[in-house]
Short mmCIF file of C-alpha atoms (C1' of nucleotides) in Angstrom, two decimals:
data_model
loop_
_atom_site.label_atom_id
_atom_site.label_comp_id
_atom_site.label_asym_id
_atom_site.label_seq_id
_atom_site.Cartn_x
_atom_site.Cartn_y
_atom_site.Cartn_z
CA MET A 1 36.09 23.86 4.33
CA PRO A 2 36.54 21.99 1.94
CA LYS A 3 33.73 20.80 -1.25
CA GLN A 4 30.13 22.10 -0.44
CA VAL A 5 26.73 20.29 -2.51
CA ASP A 6 23.36 21.52 -2.56
CA TYR A 7 22.24 19.14 -0.23
CA GLU A 8 18.94 20.28 -0.45
CA GLY A 9 18.63 19.68 -3.96
CA ARG A 10 20.20 16.90 -4.02
CA ARG A 11 17.09 15.28 -1.88
CA ARG A 12 15.03 15.94 -3.46
CA ARG A 13 16.06 14.60 -7.21
CA ILE A 14 16.58 11.32 -4.38
CA ALA A 15 12.45 11.89 -3.34
CA GLU A 16 11.60 12.20 -6.70
CA ALA A 17 13.29 8.78 -7.87
CA VAL A 18 12.13 7.40 -4.69
CA CYS A 19 8.59 8.69 -6.07
CA LEU A 20 9.40 6.67 -10.27
CA LEU A 21 10.53 4.12 -8.62
CA ALA A 22 7.08 3.69 -6.36
CA ASP A 23 5.54 4.63 -8.56
CA GLU A 24 6.70 1.26 -11.06
CA HIS A 25 7.50 -1.60 -8.48
CA GLY A 26 5.33 -0.69 -5.61
CA PRO A 27 6.34 0.18 -2.06
CA GLU A 28 8.97 -2.11 -1.32
CA GLY A 29 10.00 -2.37 -5.07
CA VAL A 30 12.10 1.04 -4.40
CA SER A 31 15.66 0.45 -4.09
CA MET A 32 18.51 2.35 -2.42
CA ARG A 33 20.39 1.24 -5.61
CA ASP A 34 17.42 2.00 -8.36
CA VAL A 35 16.95 4.90 -5.88
CA ALA A 36 20.41 6.29 -6.78
CA ALA A 37 20.53 5.10 -10.78
CA ARG A 38 17.29 6.87 -11.16
CA ALA A 39 18.49 10.35 -9.47
CA GLN A 40 21.80 10.32 -12.03
CA VAL A 41 24.08 9.50 -8.12
CA SER A 42 26.18 6.95 -6.51
CA LEU A 43 25.46 4.83 -4.31
CA GLY A 44 27.43 6.55 -1.98
CA ALA A 45 25.90 9.74 -2.32
CA VAL A 46 22.14 8.67 -1.48
CA GLN A 47 23.70 6.95 2.32
CA ARG A 48 25.50 10.17 2.92
CA CYS A 49 22.34 11.69 1.85
CA PHE A 50 20.34 9.83 4.25
CA ARG A 51 21.49 8.01 7.12
CA SER A 52 19.40 4.95 6.05
CA LYS A 53 16.66 4.12 4.22
CA GLY A 54 13.74 4.68 6.53
CA GLU A 55 14.94 7.93 6.27
CA MET A 56 15.29 8.75 2.96
CA LEU A 57 11.78 6.96 2.75
CA LEU A 58 10.27 9.39 5.48
CA PHE A 59 11.56 12.67 3.20
CA ALA A 60 10.00 11.22 0.23
CA VAL A 61 6.90 10.55 1.93
CA ASP A 62 6.65 14.60 3.01
CA HIS A 63 8.06 15.87 -0.32
CA VAL A 64 4.63 13.98 -2.24
CA GLY A 65 2.58 15.45 0.59
CA GLU A 66 3.94 18.93 0.00
CA ARG A 67 3.37 18.62 -3.00
CA ILE A 68 -0.25 17.90 -3.32
CA THR A 69 -1.33 19.88 -0.81
CA GLU A 70 0.34 22.82 -2.50
CA ARG A 71 -0.89 21.86 -5.48
CA VAL A 72 -3.96 21.62 -4.74
CA ARG A 73 -3.72 25.19 -2.73
CA THR A 74 -2.23 26.38 -5.64
CA ARG A 75 -5.55 25.49 -7.66
CA LEU A 76 -7.51 27.45 -5.67
CA THR A 77 -5.37 30.41 -5.77
CA ALA A 78 -3.99 30.83 -9.46
CA SER A 79 -8.21 30.32 -10.46
CA PRO A 80 -10.09 32.18 -7.98
CA ALA A 81 -13.13 30.53 -7.88
CA GLN A 82 -16.02 32.73 -8.58
CA SER A 83 -17.52 30.66 -5.43
CA ALA A 84 -16.37 29.21 -2.51
CA ALA A 85 -18.69 26.30 -3.72
CA THR A 86 -16.73 26.05 -6.70
CA ALA A 87 -13.55 26.30 -4.77
CA LEU A 88 -14.37 23.16 -3.00
CA GLY A 89 -14.82 21.80 -5.98
CA HIS A 90 -11.84 22.71 -7.63
CA ALA A 91 -10.01 20.95 -4.49
CA THR A 92 -11.97 17.79 -3.87
CA ASN A 93 -10.80 17.21 -7.51
CA GLU A 94 -7.47 17.73 -7.00
CA ILE A 95 -7.09 16.70 -3.65
CA ALA A 96 -9.15 13.13 -5.42
CA LEU A 97 -5.94 13.08 -8.00
CA LEU A 98 -7.93 11.49 -10.63
CA ARG A 99 -6.84 13.05 -14.23
CA GLU A 100 -4.46 10.28 -15.52
CA GLU A 101 -1.69 13.07 -14.90
CA HIS A 102 -1.60 12.23 -12.00
CA ARG A 103 -2.29 9.10 -11.72
CA ALA A 104 1.95 7.83 -10.70
CA GLU A 105 1.27 10.81 -7.48
CA ALA A 106 -1.87 8.45 -6.26
CA ARG A 107 0.22 5.00 -7.04
CA ILE A 108 3.10 6.73 -5.11
CA TRP A 109 0.03 7.58 -2.37
CA LEU A 110 -1.07 4.74 -2.66
CA ALA A 111 1.72 2.82 -1.54
CA PHE A 112 3.12 5.29 1.11
CA VAL A 113 -0.68 4.50 3.06
CA ALA A 114 -0.10 1.11 3.14
CA GLN A 115 2.84 0.95 4.37
CA ALA A 116 2.38 3.66 6.95
CA ALA A 117 -0.36 1.62 8.25
CA VAL A 118 2.74 -1.07 9.53
CA SER A 119 4.91 1.67 10.56
CA GLU A 120 4.23 4.34 12.71
CA PRO A 121 7.05 7.07 11.36
CA LEU A 122 5.64 6.43 8.06
CA ALA A 123 1.96 7.91 9.30
CA GLY A 124 3.35 10.67 10.97
CA PRO A 125 4.07 12.91 7.88
CA LEU A 126 0.91 11.56 6.24
CA ARG A 127 -1.21 12.09 9.03
CA THR A 128 -0.07 15.54 8.73
CA SER A 129 -0.88 15.95 5.27
CA TYR A 130 -4.23 14.46 5.51
CA ALA A 131 -5.27 17.29 8.60
CA ALA A 132 -4.18 20.47 6.45
CA LEU A 133 -5.71 18.71 3.28
CA GLN A 134 -8.73 18.69 5.78
CA ASN A 135 -8.53 22.25 8.05
CA LEU A 136 -8.36 23.52 3.61
CA LEU A 137 -11.98 21.93 3.22
CA VAL A 138 -13.32 22.61 6.29
CA ARG A 139 -12.22 26.03 5.82
CA LEU A 140 -13.99 25.71 2.24
CA ILE A 141 -17.23 24.32 3.41
CA THR A 142 -18.11 26.97 6.21
CA GLU A 143 -16.83 29.93 3.26
CA ALA A 144 -19.31 28.47 1.10
CA ALA A 145 -22.09 27.90 3.92
CA GLU A 146 -21.75 31.11 5.18
CA SER A 147 -21.75 33.08 1.57
CA GLY A 148 -24.48 30.55 1.06
CA SER A 149 -27.90 30.50 1.72
CA ALA A 150 -28.62 32.75 4.49
CA ASP A 151 -31.55 30.75 5.32
CA GLU A 152 -31.38 27.91 7.94
CA GLY A 153 -34.49 26.26 7.70
CA ALA A 154 -32.37 22.73 7.00
CA THR A 155 -29.84 21.55 9.53
CA PRO A 156 -26.50 23.00 8.95
CA PRO A 157 -24.13 20.43 8.08
CA ASN A 158 -21.77 19.71 10.28
CA PRO A 159 -18.44 21.16 8.13
CA GLN A 160 -15.76 18.53 9.67
CA HIS A 161 -18.42 16.11 9.44
CA GLU A 162 -18.51 17.46 5.68
CA ALA A 163 -15.03 17.51 5.22
CA CYS A 164 -14.06 14.06 6.61
CA THR A 165 -16.74 12.56 4.06
CA LEU A 166 -15.44 14.42 1.40
CA LEU A 167 -11.73 13.23 2.04
CA ALA A 168 -13.08 9.98 2.30
CA LEU A 169 -14.79 9.78 -0.55
CA ALA A 170 -11.83 10.97 -3.29
CA ASP A 171 -9.29 8.70 -1.67
CA GLY A 172 -11.76 5.39 -1.90
CA LEU A 173 -12.71 6.79 -5.36
CA THR A 174 -8.88 7.30 -5.68
CA THR A 175 -8.23 4.10 -4.56
CA HIS A 176 -11.39 2.04 -6.73
CA VAL A 177 -9.81 4.42 -10.41
CA LEU A 178 -5.97 2.12 -9.43
CA LEU A 179 -7.67 -1.02 -8.48
CA GLY A 180 -9.44 -0.49 -12.21
CA HIS A 181 -13.01 -1.09 -10.19
CA LEU A 182 -14.24 2.63 -11.79
CA THR A 183 -12.91 4.52 -14.49
CA ALA A 184 -11.36 7.99 -13.79
CA GLU A 185 -14.72 9.40 -15.20
CA GLU A 186 -17.10 7.29 -12.83
CA ALA A 187 -15.81 8.74 -9.84
CA GLU A 188 -15.39 11.60 -11.25
CA GLU A 189 -19.25 11.23 -11.85
CA VAL A 190 -20.13 10.36 -8.49
CA LEU A 191 -17.53 12.77 -6.86
CA HIS A 192 -19.28 15.10 -8.77
CA ALA A 193 -22.80 14.24 -7.75
CA HIS A 194 -21.83 14.53 -3.86
CA LEU A 195 -21.01 17.65 -4.09
CA VAL A 196 -24.41 18.51 -5.69
CA GLY A 197 -25.78 17.31 -3.26
CA LEU A 198 -23.74 18.86 -0.65
CA TRP A 199 -24.15 22.03 -2.23
CA GLU A 200 -27.88 21.62 -1.69
CA ARG A 201 -27.00 20.63 1.63
CA LEU A 202 -24.75 23.91 2.02
CA GLY A 203 -27.83 26.23 0.30
CA THR A 204 -25.53 27.17 -2.28
CA ILE A 205 -26.40 28.16 -5.38
CA ARG A 206 -25.24 25.13 -7.56
CA PRO A 207 -22.34 26.52 -9.16
CA GLU A 208 -21.42 25.31 -12.64
CA LYS A 209 -19.41 22.42 -13.43
CA PRO A 210 -16.48 22.22 -11.05
CA SER A 211 -13.81 20.48 -13.47
CA ASP A 212 -11.49 21.93 -14.86
CA THR A 213 -12.91 20.32 -18.50
CA PRO A 214 -16.18 21.18 -19.19
CA GLY A 215 -16.34 19.49 -22.45
CA ALA A 216 -14.91 16.18 -23.12
CA HIS A 217 -14.00 13.62 -20.42
CA ARG A 218 -11.79 12.02 -21.62
CA PHE A 219 -8.44 12.56 -21.07
CA ALA A 220 -8.26 16.02 -19.29
CA ARG A 221 -5.12 17.19 -20.11
CA ALA A 222 -6.52 20.69 -21.06
CA VAL A 223 -4.74 22.32 -17.42
CA SER A 224 -1.48 22.44 -16.05
CA ALA A 225 0.58 21.32 -18.12
CA ALA A 226 3.28 21.92 -15.91
CA PRO A 227 4.73 18.23 -14.80
CA ASN A 228 6.34 19.51 -11.81
CA MET B 1 -1.32 -44.97 -4.67
CA PRO B 2 0.89 -43.17 -1.94
CA LYS B 3 0.11 -40.55 0.48
CA GLN B 4 -2.22 -38.61 0.73
CA VAL B 5 -2.82 -35.08 1.60
CA ASP B 6 -5.51 -32.54 2.29
CA TYR B 7 -4.86 -29.41 -0.18
CA GLU B 8 -7.39 -27.23 0.19
CA GLY B 9 -7.03 -27.35 3.85
CA ARG B 10 -3.35 -26.57 3.94
CA ARG B 11 -3.61 -23.85 1.17
CA ARG B 12 -6.60 -21.40 3.63
CA ARG B 13 -3.42 -22.31 6.05
CA ILE B 14 -1.02 -21.19 4.48
CA ALA B 15 -3.14 -18.29 3.34
CA GLU B 16 -3.93 -17.59 6.88
CA ALA B 17 -0.70 -17.30 7.45
CA VAL B 18 -0.31 -14.98 4.35
CA CYS B 19 -2.52 -12.58 6.38
CA LEU B 20 -1.70 -12.32 9.26
CA LEU B 21 1.70 -11.76 8.72
CA ALA B 22 0.59 -9.34 6.46
CA ASP B 23 -1.02 -7.65 8.66
CA GLU B 24 2.12 -7.06 10.94
CA HIS B 25 4.39 -6.50 8.92
CA GLY B 26 2.44 -5.18 5.58
CA PRO B 27 2.23 -6.41 2.20
CA GLU B 28 5.68 -6.97 0.18
CA GLY B 29 7.28 -7.97 4.08
CA VAL B 30 5.64 -11.36 4.17
CA SER B 31 8.05 -13.85 3.14
CA MET B 32 7.52 -18.18 2.39
CA ARG B 33 9.85 -19.02 5.25
CA ASP B 34 7.85 -16.72 7.75
CA VAL B 35 5.06 -17.80 5.97
CA ALA B 36 6.00 -21.44 7.03
CA ALA B 37 6.65 -21.15 9.66
CA ARG B 38 2.79 -19.23 10.65
CA ALA B 39 1.75 -21.93 9.42
CA GLN B 40 3.26 -24.96 10.84
CA VAL B 41 4.55 -26.61 8.31
CA SER B 42 7.80 -26.46 6.34
CA LEU B 43 8.76 -24.20 3.52
CA GLY B 44 9.00 -27.00 1.09
CA ALA B 45 5.21 -28.39 1.96
CA VAL B 46 4.61 -24.65 0.77
CA GLN B 47 6.55 -25.22 -2.68
CA ARG B 48 4.42 -28.24 -3.04
CA CYS B 49 1.20 -25.46 -1.78
CA PHE B 50 1.74 -22.78 -4.75
CA ARG B 51 4.29 -23.17 -7.78
CA SER B 52 5.54 -19.84 -6.64
CA LYS B 53 5.66 -16.48 -3.64
CA GLY B 54 2.58 -14.87 -6.27
CA GLU B 55 0.74 -17.38 -7.02
CA MET B 56 -0.07 -18.30 -3.09
CA LEU B 57 -0.14 -14.00 -2.38
CA LEU B 58 -3.29 -14.70 -4.99
CA PHE B 59 -4.48 -17.55 -3.23
CA ALA B 60 -4.65 -15.41 -0.33
CA VAL B 61 -6.18 -12.51 -2.12
CA ASP B 62 -8.93 -14.58 -3.15
CA HIS B 63 -9.01 -16.08 0.35
CA VAL B 64 -9.70 -12.52 2.26
CA GLY B 65 -11.82 -10.62 -0.17
CA GLU B 66 -14.56 -14.75 -0.06
CA ARG B 67 -14.36 -13.64 3.39
CA ILE B 68 -15.33 -10.75 3.35
CA THR B 69 -17.51 -10.15 1.30
CA GLU B 70 -19.12 -14.23 3.33
CA ARG B 71 -19.08 -12.08 6.32
CA VAL B 72 -21.46 -9.10 5.35
CA ARG B 73 -23.81 -11.87 2.99
CA THR B 74 -23.88 -13.92 6.43
CA ARG B 75 -24.46 -10.31 8.45
CA LEU B 76 -27.35 -9.26 6.73
CA THR B 77 -29.04 -13.02 6.81
CA ALA B 78 -28.03 -14.19 10.07
CA SER B 79 -30.15 -10.78 11.00
CA PRO B 80 -32.99 -9.83 9.58
CA ALA B 81 -33.18 -7.01 9.15
CA GLN B 82 -36.74 -4.81 9.54
CA SER B 83 -36.01 -3.21 6.98
CA ALA B 84 -33.49 -2.74 3.73
CA ALA B 85 -32.72 0.75 4.56
CA THR B 86 -31.23 -0.57 8.15
CA ALA B 87 -29.50 -3.64 5.96
CA LEU B 88 -28.20 -0.92 4.14
CA GLY B 89 -26.65 -0.05 7.04
CA HIS B 90 -25.66 -3.19 8.60
CA ALA B 91 -23.90 -3.86 4.72
CA THR B 92 -21.67 -0.81 4.84
CA ASN B 93 -20.73 -0.58 8.47
CA GLU B 94 -19.20 -4.49 7.49
CA ILE B 95 -17.77 -3.22 4.84
CA ALA B 96 -15.62 0.23 6.77
CA LEU B 97 -13.95 -3.18 8.78
CA LEU B 98 -14.18 -0.32 11.31
CA ARG B 99 -15.11 -2.32 14.66
CA GLU B 100 -11.48 -3.29 16.39
CA GLU B 101 -11.87 -6.25 15.69
CA HIS B 102 -11.59 -6.46 11.70
CA ARG B 103 -8.47 -3.95 12.26
CA ALA B 104 -6.38 -6.70 10.90
CA GLU B 105 -8.79 -7.71 8.19
CA ALA B 106 -8.41 -3.89 7.50
CA ARG B 107 -4.75 -3.52 7.43
CA ILE B 108 -4.85 -7.23 4.77
CA TRP B 109 -6.76 -5.43 2.58
CA LEU B 110 -5.04 -1.86 2.35
CA ALA B 111 -1.81 -4.65 1.63
CA PHE B 112 -3.59 -5.88 -0.85
CA VAL B 113 -4.80 -2.74 -2.44
CA ALA B 114 -2.08 -1.38 -2.86
CA GLN B 115 0.53 -4.26 -3.92
CA ALA B 116 -2.90 -4.42 -6.65
CA ALA B 117 -2.00 -0.79 -7.84
CA VAL B 118 1.70 -2.49 -9.66
CA SER B 119 -0.14 -5.51 -9.80
CA GLU B 120 -1.82 -6.86 -12.29
CA PRO B 121 -2.52 -9.76 -11.45
CA LEU B 122 -3.41 -9.13 -7.70
CA ALA B 123 -5.47 -6.92 -9.00
CA GLY B 124 -8.00 -9.21 -11.14
CA PRO B 125 -9.86 -10.84 -7.77
CA LEU B 126 -9.41 -7.21 -5.64
CA ARG B 127 -12.16 -6.00 -8.60
CA THR B 128 -14.23 -9.19 -8.28
CA SER B 129 -14.51 -8.65 -4.26
CA TYR B 130 -15.37 -5.03 -5.53
CA ALA B 131 -18.14 -5.51 -7.87
CA ALA B 132 -19.59 -8.47 -6.03
CA LEU B 133 -19.99 -6.06 -2.98
CA GLN B 134 -21.12 -3.06 -5.19
CA ASN B 135 -23.80 -5.75 -6.41
CA LEU B 136 -24.77 -6.37 -3.22
CA LEU B 137 -25.10 -2.43 -2.45
CA VAL B 138 -27.08 -1.91 -5.06
CA ARG B 139 -30.09 -4.77 -4.35
CA LEU B 140 -29.70 -3.40 -1.31
CA ILE B 141 -30.57 0.57 -2.57
CA THR B 142 -32.80 -0.16 -4.73
CA GLU B 143 -34.81 -2.23 -2.62
CA ALA B 144 -34.96 -0.19 0.08
CA ALA B 145 -35.98 2.92 -2.55
CA GLU B 146 -38.88 0.83 -3.92
CA SER B 147 -39.44 0.09 -0.26
CA GLY B 148 -39.55 3.79 0.84
CA SER B 149 -41.15 7.07 -0.99
CA ALA B 150 -43.99 6.13 -3.09
CA ASP B 151 -43.74 9.95 -4.32
CA GLU B 152 -41.98 10.71 -6.84
CA GLY B 153 -40.94 14.04 -5.55
CA ALA B 154 -37.25 14.35 -5.34
CA THR B 155 -34.81 13.13 -7.88
CA PRO B 156 -34.75 9.95 -7.95
CA PRO B 157 -30.85 8.83 -6.45
CA ASN B 158 -29.13 6.77 -9.52
CA PRO B 159 -28.73 3.46 -7.31
CA GLN B 160 -25.36 2.51 -8.82
CA HIS B 161 -23.89 5.77 -8.08
CA GLU B 162 -24.96 5.91 -4.27
CA ALA B 163 -23.39 2.06 -4.18
CA CYS B 164 -20.25 3.78 -5.41
CA THR B 165 -20.21 6.59 -3.76
CA LEU B 166 -20.90 3.75 -0.15
CA LEU B 167 -18.17 1.80 -1.03
CA ALA B 168 -15.87 4.42 -1.60
CA LEU B 169 -16.35 6.51 1.35
CA ALA B 170 -15.71 3.02 3.73
CA ASP B 171 -13.37 2.32 1.98
CA GLY B 172 -11.77 6.05 2.22
CA LEU B 173 -12.84 5.39 6.01
CA THR B 174 -11.17 2.56 6.87
CA THR B 175 -7.92 3.64 5.31
CA HIS B 176 -8.02 7.03 7.17
CA VAL B 177 -9.12 5.29 11.00
CA LEU B 178 -5.69 2.94 10.11
CA LEU B 179 -3.63 5.46 9.59
CA GLY B 180 -5.01 7.05 12.43
CA HIS B 181 -5.93 10.36 11.22
CA LEU B 182 -9.33 9.13 11.69
CA THR B 183 -11.32 7.23 15.26
CA ALA B 184 -13.49 4.58 14.36
CA GLU B 185 -15.81 6.35 16.19
CA GLU B 186 -15.35 9.37 14.27
CA ALA B 187 -15.40 7.08 10.75
CA GLU B 188 -18.43 5.82 12.03
CA GLU B 189 -19.69 8.47 13.28
CA VAL B 190 -18.96 10.16 9.64
CA LEU B 191 -20.32 7.10 7.81
CA HIS B 192 -23.74 6.98 10.06
CA ALA B 193 -24.51 10.44 8.25
CA HIS B 194 -23.77 10.08 5.20
CA LEU B 195 -26.47 6.42 5.11
CA VAL B 196 -29.13 8.93 6.97
CA GLY B 197 -28.55 11.62 4.51
CA LEU B 198 -29.26 8.62 1.95
CA TRP B 199 -32.48 7.80 3.77
CA GLU B 200 -33.95 10.24 3.04
CA ARG B 201 -32.99 11.16 -0.28
CA LEU B 202 -34.05 7.21 -0.90
CA GLY B 203 -37.68 8.16 1.05
CA THR B 204 -37.54 5.70 3.81
CA ILE B 205 -38.12 6.40 6.69
CA ARG B 206 -35.14 6.98 8.71
CA PRO B 207 -33.55 3.65 10.62
CA GLU B 208 -32.68 2.95 13.72
CA LYS B 209 -29.30 3.35 14.94
CA PRO B 210 -27.76 0.67 12.62
CA SER B 211 -24.91 -0.09 14.85
CA ASP B 212 -23.82 -0.73 17.76
CA THR B 213 -22.17 2.07 18.28
CA PRO B 214 -21.32 4.47 21.02
CA GLY B 215 -23.42 7.62 20.36
CA ALA B 216 -20.66 10.19 21.43
CA HIS B 217 -20.09 13.14 19.76
CA ARG B 218 -15.99 12.98 19.79
CA PHE B 219 -14.87 15.51 17.72
CA ALA B 220 -12.34 16.97 19.29
CA ARG B 221 -9.33 16.51 17.74
CA ALA B 222 -10.23 15.98 13.88
CA VAL B 223 -8.66 18.25 12.59
CA SER B 224 -5.14 19.42 13.84
CA ALA B 225 -3.18 16.18 14.86
CA ALA B 226 -0.61 15.34 16.03
CA PRO B 227 2.75 15.76 14.33
CA ASN B 228 3.90 12.55 15.55
"C1'" DC C 1 49.96 27.04 -3.80
"C1'" DC C 2 49.34 22.94 0.09
"C1'" DG C 3 47.23 21.43 3.46
"C1'" DG C 4 43.35 18.59 5.15
"C1'" DA C 5 38.08 18.53 5.34
"C1'" DA C 6 34.95 16.82 3.28
"C1'" DG C 7 32.65 14.29 -0.64
"C1'" DC C 8 31.62 10.41 -3.54
"C1'" DG C 9 32.12 5.68 -6.50
"C1'" DA C 10 33.30 1.83 -5.28
"C1'" DT C 11 33.66 -2.65 -3.50
"C1'" DA C 12 33.04 -5.68 1.15
"C1'" DC C 13 28.97 -8.24 3.42
"C1'" DG C 14 26.06 -9.81 6.21
"C1'" DA C 15 21.28 -11.46 5.64
"C1'" DT C 16 17.73 -12.46 3.53
"C1'" DC C 17 14.81 -13.15 0.03
"C1'" DG C 18 12.52 -17.00 -4.40
"C1'" DT C 19 13.54 -20.70 -6.31
"C1'" DA C 20 16.02 -25.68 -7.03
"C1'" DT C 21 17.58 -29.79 -6.08
"C1'" DT C 22 17.60 -34.28 -3.32
"C1'" DG C 23 17.51 -38.33 -0.31
"C1'" DG C 24 14.53 -40.31 2.96
"C1'" DA C 25 10.04 -41.34 5.05
"C1'" DA C 26 5.34 -42.43 4.60
"C1'" DT C 27 1.78 -45.52 2.54
"C1'" DA C 28 -1.33 -47.26 -0.53
"C1'" DA C 29 -1.39 -50.60 -3.94
"C1'" DG C 30 -0.82 -55.89 -5.78
"C1'" DC D 1 5.92 -57.70 2.35
"C1'" DT D 2 7.49 -55.74 -1.27
"C1'" DT D 3 7.44 -52.22 -4.46
"C1'" DA D 4 6.43 -47.57 -6.65
"C1'" DT D 5 4.44 -43.15 -5.91
"C1'" DT D 6 3.41 -39.17 -3.53
"C1'" DC D 7 5.39 -36.26 0.39
"C1'" DC D 8 8.28 -33.47 2.19
"C1'" DA D 9 12.13 -31.32 5.53
"C1'" DA D 10 16.97 -29.86 4.26
"C1'" DT D 11 20.05 -27.85 1.99
"C1'" DA D 12 22.03 -25.12 -1.45
"C1'" DC D 13 22.28 -21.58 -4.69
"C1'" DG D 14 22.03 -17.62 -6.99
"C1'" DA D 15 20.62 -12.95 -6.90
"C1'" DT D 16 19.65 -8.86 -4.20
"C1'" DC D 17 19.07 -5.87 -0.39
"C1'" DG D 18 20.86 -2.37 3.47
"C1'" DT D 19 25.05 -0.96 4.74
"C1'" DA D 20 29.41 -0.66 6.86
"C1'" DT D 21 34.19 0.73 4.76
"C1'" DC D 22 38.13 2.65 2.19
"C1'" DG D 23 40.44 5.28 -0.54
"C1'" DC D 24 40.47 8.83 -5.03
"C1'" DT D 25 38.97 13.34 -5.99
"C1'" DT D 26 37.34 18.36 -5.18
"C1'" DC D 27 37.64 22.55 -3.37
"C1'" DC D 28 38.03 25.87 0.17
"C1'" DG D 29 40.90 28.49 3.82
"C1'" DG D 30 44.96 30.42 4.64
#
DNA sequence: CCGGAAGCGATACGATCGTATTGGAATAAG
DNA sequence: CTTATTCCAATACGATCGTATCGCTTCCGG
């Protein structure tokens, strides 16, 4: 048996390079050559890892999806929320990718989403990621609703609906921030306001600020210094 | 003076061609040659109308933005809403571009948004369009709030916040429908549910169903969607 | 030590891109 | 009609794309 290399590791490195380029020049602005240069490998090496460009992009989008989902999950288990409601806040804030240090991830996500809207094979992994996130939200909402009011006075909101709403709202806000239509602070405020409404509807006691930045909102890079 | 042509008309026709192609092949998937072919003009004619491809795209995005905004406005004046609240429902439904016949417009919008996230000149017109839509929503919300409850019991919601929320939610839902994560019906349901909540918060009497939607609840396959 | 398979850097190739150029058709003014 | 000017279709051009090919280099099994 001749030479053997760590394909999985290389694939990941290439995927990271794809992300960096997609962040800088948008989707379709990533070429095999640029990717190879960014990943510090030769074009031939990239071609050995992926049979075609499409396959490479597919792997990259899967990679990003897993990273985001993983980050949300980590956030939940790392800082054990005092209540399901605050956990919900944390998760939503994480999904929205509003913080400055996640702007790149947000741009990458948007790039892939736009591409996937016209390329069915790319849409698959994205749907999977969305489904995972939505399931997580549904679970948190259900949990919060149960731990919340024992009184059943108001209409108990449909967790599916609420999760859809939250997910779509977070996505939309992210997009608007990327476009510069909203500032990150405005988006956070809007998101928080919606969460407050949701908590009331759930009958939970309104928890403290869900964000990890109690004081100044500007440039919240206090937490999760881990680059990647 | 020699020959003279209707440049404005030609520009519009080219913009339409750009939209058709962006709808089919995504952003960056539109080439000058394809555009020319679609618009039934020669490549040279396109080059005469626009100094560069970027200029052409800029014109096209402006064109689309105006068309959408105009359509929303038309919808409002055409069917004189019984109340500001129903008008709000109509406008939101129109913005969300959920109906099948507007799927193309939605894809085009998403394409431009993704492109604009990494290309500042493109972002300008998009921001303008968003600002216009948001202003319109703010106006409708304010109107609805005034015509609504005279009682000031609950916290009077901030129209700016509500407009932002509505706009972002509509955008996010549109995206999720395009990706196939939600069906158009599910998205409409979610949007409607949010509007109901908003109406209650505004203290307005809940109006009848705001759109021509079928009322069926079909949330069976919301989550754990197909892999691809 | 060595045979040979696997990896990969370099390079070639054909297609397609945006843009520049150009020669002739079309048309309004004199 | 002539002429000057605008328009445009065709074509050329250089760059860049994804992909295929081809020799080296590298390294494991025997």
